[in-house]
Short mmCIF file of C-alpha atoms in Angstrom, two decimals:
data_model
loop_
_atom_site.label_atom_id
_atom_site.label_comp_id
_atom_site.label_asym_id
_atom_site.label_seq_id
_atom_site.Cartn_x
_atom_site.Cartn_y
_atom_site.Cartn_z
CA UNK Z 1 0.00 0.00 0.00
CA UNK Z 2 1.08 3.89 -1.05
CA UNK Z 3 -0.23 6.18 1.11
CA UNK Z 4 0.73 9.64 0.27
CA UNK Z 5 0.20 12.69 3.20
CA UNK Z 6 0.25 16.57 2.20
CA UNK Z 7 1.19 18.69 5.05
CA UNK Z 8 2.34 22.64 5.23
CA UNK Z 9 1.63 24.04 8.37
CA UNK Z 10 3.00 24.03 12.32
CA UNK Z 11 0.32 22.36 12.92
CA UNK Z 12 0.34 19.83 10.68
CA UNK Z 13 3.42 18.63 11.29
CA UNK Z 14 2.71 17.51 14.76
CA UNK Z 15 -0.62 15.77 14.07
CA UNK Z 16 1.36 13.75 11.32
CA UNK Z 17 3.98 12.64 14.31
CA UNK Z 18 1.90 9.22 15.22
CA UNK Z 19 1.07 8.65 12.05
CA UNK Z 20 4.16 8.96 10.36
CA UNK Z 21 5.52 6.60 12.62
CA UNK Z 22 2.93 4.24 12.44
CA UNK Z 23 3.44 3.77 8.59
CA UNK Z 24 6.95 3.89 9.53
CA UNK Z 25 6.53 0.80 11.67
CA UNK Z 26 3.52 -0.93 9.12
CA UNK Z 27 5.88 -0.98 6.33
CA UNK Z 28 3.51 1.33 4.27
CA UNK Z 29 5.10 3.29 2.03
CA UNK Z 30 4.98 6.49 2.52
CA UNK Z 31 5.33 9.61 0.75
CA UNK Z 32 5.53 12.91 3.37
CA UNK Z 33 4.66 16.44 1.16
CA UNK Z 34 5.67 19.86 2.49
CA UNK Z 35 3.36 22.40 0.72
CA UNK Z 36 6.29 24.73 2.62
CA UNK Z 37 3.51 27.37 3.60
CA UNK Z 38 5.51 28.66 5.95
CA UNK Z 39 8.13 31.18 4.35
CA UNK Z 40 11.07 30.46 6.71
CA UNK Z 41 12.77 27.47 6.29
CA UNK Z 42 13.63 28.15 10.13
CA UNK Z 43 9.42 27.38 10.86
CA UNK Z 44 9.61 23.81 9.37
CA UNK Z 45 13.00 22.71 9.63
CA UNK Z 46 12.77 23.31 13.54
CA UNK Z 47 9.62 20.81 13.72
CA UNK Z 48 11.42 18.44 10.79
CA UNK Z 49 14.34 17.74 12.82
CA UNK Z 50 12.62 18.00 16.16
CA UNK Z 51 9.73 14.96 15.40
CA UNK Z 52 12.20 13.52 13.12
CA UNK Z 53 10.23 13.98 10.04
CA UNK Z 54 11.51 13.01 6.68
CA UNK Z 55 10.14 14.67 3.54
CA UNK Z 56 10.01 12.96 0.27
CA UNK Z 57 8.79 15.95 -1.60
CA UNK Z 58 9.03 19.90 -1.28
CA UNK Z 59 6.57 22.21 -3.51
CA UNK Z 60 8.50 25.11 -2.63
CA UNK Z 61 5.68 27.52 -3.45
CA UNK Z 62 6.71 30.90 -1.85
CA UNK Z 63 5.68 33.76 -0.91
CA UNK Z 64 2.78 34.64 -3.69
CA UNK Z 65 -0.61 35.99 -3.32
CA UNK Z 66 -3.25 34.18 -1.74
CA UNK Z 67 -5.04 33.52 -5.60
CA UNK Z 68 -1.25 32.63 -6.84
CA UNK Z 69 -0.63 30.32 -3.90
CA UNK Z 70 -3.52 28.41 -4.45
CA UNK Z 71 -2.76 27.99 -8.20
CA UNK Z 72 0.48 26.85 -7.56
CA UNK Z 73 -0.29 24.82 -5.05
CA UNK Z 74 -3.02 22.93 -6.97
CA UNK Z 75 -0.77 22.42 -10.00
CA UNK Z 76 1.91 21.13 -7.85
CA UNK Z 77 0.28 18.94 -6.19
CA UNK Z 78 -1.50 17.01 -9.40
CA UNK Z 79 2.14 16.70 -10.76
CA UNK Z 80 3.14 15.09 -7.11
CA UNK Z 81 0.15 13.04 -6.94
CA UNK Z 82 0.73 11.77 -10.89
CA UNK Z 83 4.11 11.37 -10.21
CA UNK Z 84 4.40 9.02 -7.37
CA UNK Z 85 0.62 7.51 -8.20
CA UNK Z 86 -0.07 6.82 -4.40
CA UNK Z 87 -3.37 4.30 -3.66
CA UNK Z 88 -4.84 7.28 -0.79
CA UNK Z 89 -3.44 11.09 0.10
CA UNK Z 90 -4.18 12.40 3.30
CA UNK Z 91 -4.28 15.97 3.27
CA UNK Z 92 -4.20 17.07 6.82
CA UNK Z 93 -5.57 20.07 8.09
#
């Protein structure tokens, strides 16, 4: 089983903790996304290295309007999901 999960947020990456490790554990594959909606690298890296969270994919969006971030963000994402063709995607919020 592929199980993909789209974080992006503070947040976020603490509610994935237990789950991450729990695929981690299952042998599930699975495939972390940072939407990166936090403009400092400083914000996520902290949490990264503090839960021991490893990414398998960055969208590196930036620091766009709202509108533009959403675009982006959608667009991204399809690639992501088309690219690594995961059976589920959590998108937690």
């Amino acid at each position: 089983m592929k199980i993909m999960t789209i974080i992006g947020t503070r947040p976020q990456y603490i509610k994935i903790k237990p789950l991450y490790d729990y695929f981690k554990k299952s042998g599930i594959e699975h495939i972390l996304v940072d939407t990166c909606q936090h403009y400092s690298d400083n914000v996520s890296s902290v949490f990264l290295q503090e839960f021991n969270l490893s990414l398998d994919c960055k969208l590196d969006i930036g620091n766009s309007n709202p509108i533009e971030f959403l675009s982006e963000c959608i667009t991204k994402t399809a690639y992501v999901i088309k690219q690594y063709n995961p059976e589920f995607v959590l998108v937690i919020g």
